[in-house]
PDB file of C-alpha atoms in Angstrom:
ATOM      1  CA  MET A   1     -10.103 -15.668 -57.258  1.00 73.00           C
ATOM      2  CA  ALA A   2      -7.712 -13.733 -54.130  1.00 89.00           C
ATOM      3  CA  PHE A   3      -6.274 -10.477 -53.844  1.00 92.00           C
ATOM      4  CA  ILE A   4      -2.726 -10.044 -52.170  1.00 94.00           C
ATOM      5  CA  SER A   5      -2.634  -6.336 -50.297  1.00 90.00           C
ATOM      6  CA  LEU A   6      -0.617  -5.173 -47.596  1.00 87.00           C
ATOM      7  CA  GLU A   7      -4.003  -3.119 -46.434  1.00 87.00           C
ATOM      8  CA  ASP A   8      -6.007  -6.395 -45.795  1.00 85.00           C
ATOM      9  CA  LYS A   9      -3.880  -8.113 -43.029  1.00 84.00           C
ATOM     10  CA  HIS A  10      -5.113 -11.476 -43.699  1.00 90.00           C
ATOM     11  CA  LEU A  11      -2.584 -14.714 -42.510  1.00 95.00           C
ATOM     12  CA  THR A  12      -1.122 -16.314 -45.553  1.00 96.00           C
ATOM     13  CA  VAL A  13      -0.934 -20.015 -45.807  1.00 96.00           C
ATOM     14  CA  LEU A  14       1.235 -21.278 -48.092  1.00 97.00           C
ATOM     15  CA  ASN A  15       1.012 -25.366 -48.371  1.00 95.00           C
ATOM     16  CA  LEU A  16       4.049 -26.469 -50.479  1.00 97.00           C
ATOM     17  CA  PHE A  17       3.831 -30.175 -51.465  1.00 96.00           C
ATOM     18  CA  THR A  18       6.734 -32.044 -53.791  1.00 97.00           C
ATOM     19  CA  THR A  19       6.038 -35.098 -55.133  1.00 96.00           C
ATOM     20  CA  ASP A  20       8.167 -37.691 -57.433  1.00 95.00           C
ATOM     21  CA  ALA A  21       5.915 -38.672 -60.308  1.00 96.00           C
ATOM     22  CA  PRO A  22       3.191 -36.823 -62.492  1.00 96.00           C
ATOM     23  CA  GLU A  23       0.538 -39.101 -61.957  1.00 96.00           C
ATOM     24  CA  ASN A  24       1.131 -37.920 -58.111  1.00 96.00           C
ATOM     25  CA  GLN A  25       1.240 -34.414 -58.942  1.00 96.00           C
ATOM     26  CA  ASP A  26      -2.381 -35.200 -60.365  1.00 97.00           C
ATOM     27  CA  ARG A  27      -3.518 -36.732 -57.594  1.00 95.00           C
ATOM     28  CA  LEU A  28      -2.217 -34.048 -55.411  1.00 95.00           C
ATOM     29  CA  VAL A  29      -4.206 -30.849 -57.434  1.00 96.00           C
ATOM     30  CA  GLU A  30      -7.036 -33.311 -57.460  1.00 95.00           C
ATOM     31  CA  GLU A  31      -7.035 -34.053 -54.175  1.00 92.00           C
ATOM     32  CA  MET A  32      -6.645 -30.014 -53.661  1.00 93.00           C
ATOM     33  CA  THR A  33      -9.355 -29.298 -55.439  1.00 95.00           C
ATOM     34  CA  LYS A  34     -11.929 -31.736 -53.697  1.00 92.00           C
ATOM     35  CA  ILE A  35     -10.728 -29.799 -50.514  1.00 90.00           C
ATOM     36  CA  VAL A  36     -11.077 -26.252 -51.969  1.00 93.00           C
ATOM     37  CA  ASP A  37     -14.468 -27.293 -52.983  1.00 94.00           C
ATOM     38  CA  ALA A  38     -15.536 -28.489 -50.379  1.00 89.00           C
ATOM     39  CA  ALA A  39     -14.482 -26.311 -47.979  1.00 87.00           C
ATOM     40  CA  THR A  40     -16.223 -24.429 -45.204  1.00 87.00           C
ATOM     41  CA  TYR A  41     -13.756 -23.889 -42.207  1.00 88.00           C
ATOM     42  CA  GLU A  42     -14.824 -20.937 -40.071  1.00 89.00           C
ATOM     43  CA  GLY A  43     -12.138 -17.984 -40.767  1.00 91.00           C
ATOM     44  CA  TRP A  44     -11.163 -19.549 -44.012  1.00 93.00           C
ATOM     45  CA  MET A  45     -11.381 -16.780 -47.113  1.00 94.00           C
ATOM     46  CA  ASN A  46     -10.486 -18.963 -50.259  1.00 95.00           C
ATOM     47  CA  SER A  47      -7.604 -20.949 -51.714  1.00 96.00           C
ATOM     48  CA  THR A  48      -5.955 -20.912 -54.723  1.00 97.00           C
ATOM     49  CA  VAL A  49      -4.436 -24.473 -56.263  1.00 97.00           C
ATOM     50  CA  HIS A  50      -0.616 -24.449 -57.925  1.00 98.00           C
ATOM     51  CA  ALA A  51       0.662 -26.992 -60.200  1.00 98.00           C
ATOM     52  CA  GLY A  52       4.227 -27.164 -60.069  1.00 98.00           C
ATOM     53  CA  VAL A  53       5.727 -26.681 -63.394  1.00 97.00           C
ATOM     54  CA  ASP A  54       9.787 -26.979 -63.069  1.00 97.00           C
ATOM     55  CA  SER A  55       9.423 -29.357 -60.483  1.00 97.00           C
ATOM     56  CA  LEU A  56       6.919 -31.857 -59.645  1.00 98.00           C
ATOM     57  CA  GLY A  57       4.926 -30.515 -56.417  1.00 97.00           C
ATOM     58  CA  THR A  58       1.552 -28.065 -55.346  1.00 97.00           C
ATOM     59  CA  CYS A  59       1.371 -24.953 -53.876  1.00 97.00           C
ATOM     60  CA  ASN A  60      -2.224 -23.713 -52.112  1.00 96.00           C
ATOM     61  CA  PHE A  61      -2.160 -20.226 -51.661  1.00 97.00           C
ATOM     62  CA  ILE A  62      -4.637 -19.759 -48.584  1.00 96.00           C
ATOM     63  CA  GLN A  63      -5.879 -16.604 -47.298  1.00 96.00           C
ATOM     64  CA  TRP A  64      -7.282 -16.955 -43.648  1.00 94.00           C
ATOM     65  CA  ARG A  65      -9.170 -14.070 -41.240  1.00 92.00           C
ATOM     66  CA  SER A  66      -6.293 -15.381 -38.335  1.00 87.00           C
ATOM     67  CA  GLY A  67      -4.113 -17.433 -37.065  1.00 85.00           C
ATOM     68  CA  GLU A  68      -6.744 -18.796 -34.494  1.00 87.00           C
ATOM     69  CA  ASP A  69      -8.851 -19.879 -37.426  1.00 85.00           C
ATOM     70  CA  LEU A  70      -6.287 -21.958 -38.947  1.00 84.00           C
ATOM     71  CA  GLU A  71      -5.287 -23.430 -35.685  1.00 83.00           C
ATOM     72  CA  ARG A  72      -8.861 -24.881 -35.077  1.00 84.00           C
ATOM     73  CA  ARG A  73      -8.480 -26.549 -38.477  1.00 82.00           C
ATOM     74  CA  TYR A  74      -5.479 -28.067 -38.081  1.00 77.00           C
ATOM     75  CA  GLU A  75      -6.647 -29.670 -34.567  1.00 80.00           C
ATOM     76  CA  GLY A  76      -9.819 -30.969 -36.082  1.00 72.00           C
ATOM     77  CA  GLU A  77     -10.299 -34.360 -37.111  1.00 73.00           C
ATOM     78  CA  GLU A  78     -10.294 -33.970 -40.546  1.00 75.00           C
ATOM     79  CA  PHE A  79      -6.873 -32.662 -40.646  1.00 75.00           C
ATOM     80  CA  LYS A  80      -5.342 -35.069 -38.623  1.00 72.00           C
ATOM     81  CA  HIS A  81      -6.659 -38.094 -38.949  1.00 67.00           C
ATOM     82  CA  ARG A  82      -7.941 -37.898 -43.602  1.00 73.00           C
ATOM     83  CA  THR A  83      -6.270 -34.940 -45.146  1.00 75.00           C
ATOM     84  CA  LEU A  84      -2.262 -35.402 -43.759  1.00 75.00           C
ATOM     85  CA  PRO A  85      -2.306 -39.397 -44.082  1.00 80.00           C
ATOM     86  CA  VAL A  86      -3.523 -39.122 -47.537  1.00 80.00           C
ATOM     87  CA  PHE A  87      -1.142 -36.570 -48.230  1.00 82.00           C
ATOM     88  CA  GLY A  88       1.379 -38.461 -46.972  1.00 83.00           C
ATOM     89  CA  GLU A  89       1.240 -41.165 -49.238  1.00 85.00           C
ATOM     90  CA  ILE A  90       1.971 -38.730 -52.676  1.00 92.00           C
ATOM     91  CA  THR A  91       4.450 -36.657 -51.371  1.00 94.00           C
ATOM     92  CA  THR A  92       7.811 -36.574 -50.493  1.00 95.00           C
ATOM     93  CA  SER A  93       7.710 -33.162 -48.759  1.00 94.00           C
ATOM     94  CA  ILE A  94       5.312 -31.322 -47.065  1.00 93.00           C
ATOM     95  CA  LYS A  95       5.753 -27.807 -45.597  1.00 95.00           C
ATOM     96  CA  LEU A  96       3.032 -25.745 -44.575  1.00 94.00           C
ATOM     97  CA  LEU A  97       3.788 -22.162 -43.840  1.00 97.00           C
ATOM     98  CA  GLN A  98       2.158 -18.836 -42.113  1.00 96.00           C
ATOM     99  CA  ASN A  99       2.658 -15.779 -43.618  1.00 97.00           C
ATOM    100  CA  GLU A 100       1.811 -11.755 -43.511  1.00 97.00           C
ATOM    101  CA  VAL A 101       2.295  -9.536 -46.436  1.00 97.00           C
ATOM    102  CA  ALA A 102       5.180  -7.328 -46.229  1.00 97.00           C
ATOM    103  CA  TYR A 103       5.613  -5.812 -49.406  1.00 96.00           C
ATOM    104  CA  THR A 104       4.312  -5.198 -52.950  1.00 96.00           C
ATOM    105  CA  VAL A 105       5.050  -3.768 -56.225  1.00 95.00           C
ATOM    106  CA  THR A 106       3.448  -4.327 -59.468  1.00 95.00           C
ATOM    107  CA  SER A 107       4.109  -3.313 -63.279  1.00 94.00           C
ATOM    108  CA  ASP A 108       2.520  -0.184 -64.435  1.00 92.00           C
ATOM    109  CA  ALA A 109      -0.235  -2.090 -66.160  1.00 89.00           C
ATOM    110  CA  LEU A 110      -1.741  -3.489 -62.791  1.00 91.00           C
ATOM    111  CA  ALA A 111      -1.817  -0.071 -61.017  1.00 87.00           C
ATOM    112  CA  GLY A 112      -0.610  -1.760 -57.342  1.00 89.00           C
ATOM    113  CA  LYS A 113      -3.115  -4.634 -57.580  1.00 91.00           C
ATOM    114  CA  VAL A 114      -2.070  -8.281 -56.768  1.00 94.00           C
ATOM    115  CA  GLU A 115      -4.955 -10.848 -57.974  1.00 95.00           C
ATOM    116  CA  ILE A 116      -4.018 -14.389 -58.339  1.00 95.00           C
ATOM    117  CA  GLY A 117      -6.317 -17.379 -60.145  1.00 94.00           C
ATOM    118  CA  PRO A 118      -6.953 -19.234 -62.986  1.00 95.00           C
ATOM    119  CA  HIS A 119      -8.882 -17.031 -65.228  1.00 94.00           C
ATOM    120  CA  ARG A 120      -5.228 -15.461 -65.812  1.00 93.00           C
ATOM    121  CA  ASP A 121      -2.168 -16.356 -67.457  1.00 94.00           C
ATOM    122  CA  ASP A 122       0.127 -15.673 -65.027  1.00 97.00           C
ATOM    123  CA  TYR A 123       3.332 -17.630 -65.263  1.00 98.00           C
ATOM    124  CA  THR A 124       4.318 -17.809 -61.028  1.00 98.00           C
ATOM    125  CA  VAL A 125       7.850 -18.299 -59.608  1.00 98.00           C
ATOM    126  CA  LEU A 126       7.844 -18.713 -55.364  1.00 98.00           C
ATOM    127  CA  GLY A 127      10.747 -18.749 -53.474  1.00 98.00           C
ATOM    128  CA  VAL A 128      11.066 -19.813 -49.256  1.00 98.00           C
ATOM    129  CA  PHE A 129      14.225 -18.336 -48.154  1.00 98.00           C
ATOM    130  CA  SER A 130      15.457 -19.703 -45.125  1.00 98.00           C
ATOM    131  CA  VAL A 131      17.310 -17.001 -43.197  1.00 98.00           C
ATOM    132  CA  THR A 132      19.600 -16.635 -40.035  1.00 98.00           C
ATOM    133  CA  ASP A 133      17.928 -15.526 -36.602  1.00 95.00           C
ATOM    134  CA  ASP A 134      18.718 -11.503 -37.001  1.00 97.00           C
ATOM    135  CA  GLY A 135      18.362 -11.723 -41.214  1.00 98.00           C
ATOM    136  CA  GLN A 136      14.421 -11.803 -41.610  1.00 98.00           C
ATOM    137  CA  ASP A 137      13.832  -8.465 -41.801  1.00 98.00           C
ATOM    138  CA  GLU A 138      16.739  -7.256 -43.867  1.00 98.00           C
ATOM    139  CA  ALA A 139      15.948 -10.291 -46.056  1.00 98.00           C
ATOM    140  CA  ILE A 140      12.749  -8.616 -46.789  1.00 98.00           C
ATOM    141  CA  ASP A 141      13.894  -5.316 -47.244  1.00 98.00           C
ATOM    142  CA  ALA A 142      16.252  -6.498 -49.946  1.00 98.00           C
ATOM    143  CA  LEU A 143      13.607  -8.775 -51.324  1.00 97.00           C
ATOM    144  CA  GLY A 144      11.010  -5.776 -51.543  1.00 96.00           C
ATOM    145  CA  LYS A 145      12.668  -2.414 -51.936  1.00 96.00           C
ATOM    146  CA  GLY A 146      15.619  -3.154 -52.895  1.00 97.00           C
ATOM    147  CA  GLN A 147      14.308  -4.616 -56.405  1.00 96.00           C
ATOM    148  CA  GLU A 148      11.819  -2.299 -56.999  1.00 94.00           C
ATOM    149  CA  PHE A 149      13.756  -2.321 -60.211  1.00 95.00           C
ATOM    150  CA  LEU A 150      11.615  -4.915 -61.319  1.00 96.00           C
ATOM    151  CA  ALA A 151       8.474  -3.249 -62.842  1.00 94.00           C
ATOM    152  CA  GLU A 152      10.825  -1.963 -65.148  1.00 94.00           C
ATOM    153  CA  ILE A 153      11.726  -5.650 -66.330  1.00 96.00           C
ATOM    154  CA  PRO A 154      10.050  -6.879 -69.732  1.00 96.00           C
ATOM    155  CA  GLY A 155       7.493  -9.494 -68.760  1.00 97.00           C
ATOM    156  CA  PHE A 156       6.925  -8.316 -65.291  1.00 98.00           C
ATOM    157  CA  ARG A 157       3.598  -8.420 -63.212  1.00 97.00           C
ATOM    158  CA  SER A 158       4.059  -8.053 -59.474  1.00 97.00           C
ATOM    159  CA  HIS A 159       6.029  -9.162 -57.023  1.00 97.00           C
ATOM    160  CA  VAL A 160       4.740  -9.791 -53.425  1.00 97.00           C
ATOM    161  CA  VAL A 161       7.338 -10.519 -49.895  1.00 98.00           C
ATOM    162  CA  LEU A 162       5.492 -12.180 -46.931  1.00 98.00           C
ATOM    163  CA  LYS A 163       7.398 -12.603 -43.813  1.00 98.00           C
ATOM    164  CA  GLY A 164       6.934 -15.763 -42.563  1.00 98.00           C
ATOM    165  CA  LEU A 165       5.402 -15.934 -38.951  1.00 97.00           C
ATOM    166  CA  ARG A 166       5.381 -20.073 -38.147  1.00 95.00           C
ATOM    167  CA  ALA A 167       6.156 -22.902 -40.341  1.00 95.00           C
ATOM    168  CA  ARG A 168       5.332 -26.821 -40.254  1.00 91.00           C
ATOM    169  CA  GLY A 169       7.868 -28.278 -42.021  1.00 93.00           C
ATOM    170  CA  LEU A 170      10.734 -25.977 -41.558  1.00 95.00           C
ATOM    171  CA  ASP A 171      12.860 -24.379 -38.688  1.00 95.00           C
ATOM    172  CA  GLY A 172      14.190 -20.873 -38.089  1.00 97.00           C
ATOM    173  CA  LYS A 173      12.823 -18.148 -40.090  1.00 98.00           C
ATOM    174  CA  PHE A 174      12.434 -17.533 -43.182  1.00 98.00           C
ATOM    175  CA  VAL A 175      10.538 -15.129 -46.039  1.00 98.00           C
ATOM    176  CA  VAL A 176       8.696 -15.838 -48.938  1.00 98.00           C
ATOM    177  CA  SER A 177       8.785 -14.551 -52.427  1.00 98.00           C
ATOM    178  CA  TYR A 178       5.918 -14.855 -54.965  1.00 98.00           C
ATOM    179  CA  ALA A 179       6.007 -13.298 -58.493  1.00 98.00           C
ATOM    180  CA  GLN A 180       4.001 -13.310 -61.742  1.00 98.00           C
ATOM    181  CA  TRP A 181       5.287 -12.849 -64.907  1.00 98.00           C
ATOM    182  CA  ASP A 182       3.867 -13.084 -67.954  1.00 97.00           C
ATOM    183  CA  SER A 183       5.220 -16.339 -69.589  1.00 97.00           C
ATOM    184  CA  LYS A 184       7.943 -18.427 -68.861  1.00 97.00           C
ATOM    185  CA  GLU A 185      10.299 -16.989 -71.698  1.00 97.00           C
ATOM    186  CA  SER A 186      10.483 -13.873 -70.052  1.00 97.00           C
ATOM    187  CA  TYR A 187      11.279 -14.816 -66.385  1.00 97.00           C
ATOM    188  CA  GLU A 188      13.920 -17.280 -67.822  1.00 97.00           C
ATOM    189  CA  ALA A 189      15.147 -13.987 -69.566  1.00 97.00           C
ATOM    190  CA  TYR A 190      15.260 -12.322 -66.834  1.00 97.00           C
ATOM    191  CA  ARG A 191      16.647 -15.294 -64.622  1.00 96.00           C
ATOM    192  CA  ASP A 192      19.435 -15.828 -66.901  1.00 96.00           C
ATOM    193  CA  GLN A 193      20.660 -12.571 -67.539  1.00 95.00           C
ATOM    194  CA  ALA A 194      24.703 -12.463 -67.545  1.00 95.00           C
ATOM    195  CA  SER A 195      26.255 -11.254 -64.651  1.00 91.00           C
ATOM    196  CA  GLU A 196      27.873  -8.741 -66.266  1.00 92.00           C
ATOM    197  CA  GLN A 197      24.567  -7.278 -68.026  1.00 94.00           C
ATOM    198  CA  GLN A 198      22.937  -6.668 -64.467  1.00 94.00           C
ATOM    199  CA  SER A 199      22.039  -3.934 -63.037  1.00 95.00           C
ATOM    200  CA  ALA A 200      24.132  -2.633 -59.872  1.00 96.00           C
ATOM    201  CA  ALA A 201      20.598  -2.695 -57.807  1.00 96.00           C
ATOM    202  CA  ARG A 202      20.022  -6.466 -58.752  1.00 96.00           C
ATOM    203  CA  GLU A 203      23.372  -7.351 -57.731  1.00 96.00           C
ATOM    204  CA  LYS A 204      23.113  -5.832 -54.898  1.00 97.00           C
ATOM    205  CA  ALA A 205      19.798  -7.152 -53.534  1.00 97.00           C
ATOM    206  CA  GLN A 206      21.180 -10.465 -54.507  1.00 96.00           C
ATOM    207  CA  ASN A 207      24.333  -9.839 -52.370  1.00 97.00           C
ATOM    208  CA  ARG A 208      22.206  -8.435 -49.246  1.00 98.00           C
ATOM    209  CA  VAL A 209      20.166 -11.874 -49.033  1.00 98.00           C
ATOM    210  CA  SER A 210      23.064 -13.976 -49.250  1.00 97.00           C
ATOM    211  CA  ALA A 211      24.969 -12.712 -46.798  1.00 98.00           C
ATOM    212  CA  VAL A 212      21.597 -13.661 -44.437  1.00 98.00           C
ATOM    213  CA  SER A 213      20.733 -17.038 -46.069  1.00 97.00           C
ATOM    214  CA  ALA A 214      20.593 -19.946 -43.909  1.00 96.00           C
ATOM    215  CA  GLY A 215      20.884 -21.975 -46.619  1.00 93.00           C
ATOM    216  CA  ASP A 216      19.742 -22.353 -50.596  1.00 95.00           C
ATOM    217  CA  PRO A 217      16.612 -21.213 -51.418  1.00 96.00           C
ATOM    218  CA  TYR A 218      13.698 -23.510 -52.329  1.00 96.00           C
ATOM    219  CA  ILE A 219      12.147 -22.018 -55.620  1.00 97.00           C
ATOM    220  CA  ASN A 220       9.887 -23.545 -57.885  1.00 98.00           C
ATOM    221  CA  THR A 221       7.252 -22.129 -60.886  1.00 98.00           C
ATOM    222  CA  TYR A 222       3.835 -22.975 -61.058  1.00 98.00           C
ATOM    223  CA  THR A 223       0.563 -22.049 -63.165  1.00 97.00           C
ATOM    224  CA  VAL A 224      -2.885 -22.086 -61.486  1.00 98.00           C
ATOM    225  CA  VAL A 225      -5.041 -23.879 -61.585  1.00 97.00           C
ATOM    226  CA  HIS A 226      -8.286 -24.105 -59.140  1.00 97.00           C
ATOM    227  CA  SER A 227      -9.407 -21.196 -57.059  1.00 96.00           C
ATOM    228  CA  ARG A 228     -12.709 -20.479 -54.715  1.00 95.00           C
ATOM    229  CA  SER A 229     -13.236 -18.334 -51.757  1.00 93.00           C
ATOM    230  CA  ALA A 230     -16.097 -18.309 -49.491  1.00 91.00           C
ATOM    231  CA  SER A 231     -18.185 -15.918 -50.644  1.00 82.00           C
ATOM    232  CA  GLU A 232     -18.368 -18.361 -54.074  1.00 71.00           C
TER     233      GLU A 232
END
């Protein structure tokens, strides 16, 4: 399991893979699980594998001690000559995103504690927002403090905003949102709320993000299927 907080200052890596067939998603989960269970990399802290729901694909949410530790992993022979070729065969896109936690908010029930793992029943919603060169801070504030109202929405559990630092497979500046809901139905009720019923705060936040967007966001939903930490 993993905990997400502003105080820990971990490097947060999101490996996002898309694919075109259910059997390929199954294989992605299988291959990711093998890597996670065998991980002994210096500086690696934990990995949590997610399986796509709305769209086929996977997300691996990984915490590292530092960017230097991660780069040593990327430069290793195993990563370059086994890991990437295997995933290249069964994916339609690969994005490797390095981030730092910029903001968190939770429902009162979670009391500020954000935890992810297969022992929970979270319905996870992840969004990657490409933004203009000078719009990253604005997007972080709009998606973060600008959406504090989420804590009052029925079914909401937690919301994390990540500042994109660097990436493979994605050009330019970006911001990531990672949210947990208690069910697909709760999330979709919020997502599909008619515009005339949306709060002024929600409309303002959406307009602020749109003003600095550099393309359509990538949004998918997931369930957590596997997790392991270095201490296990």
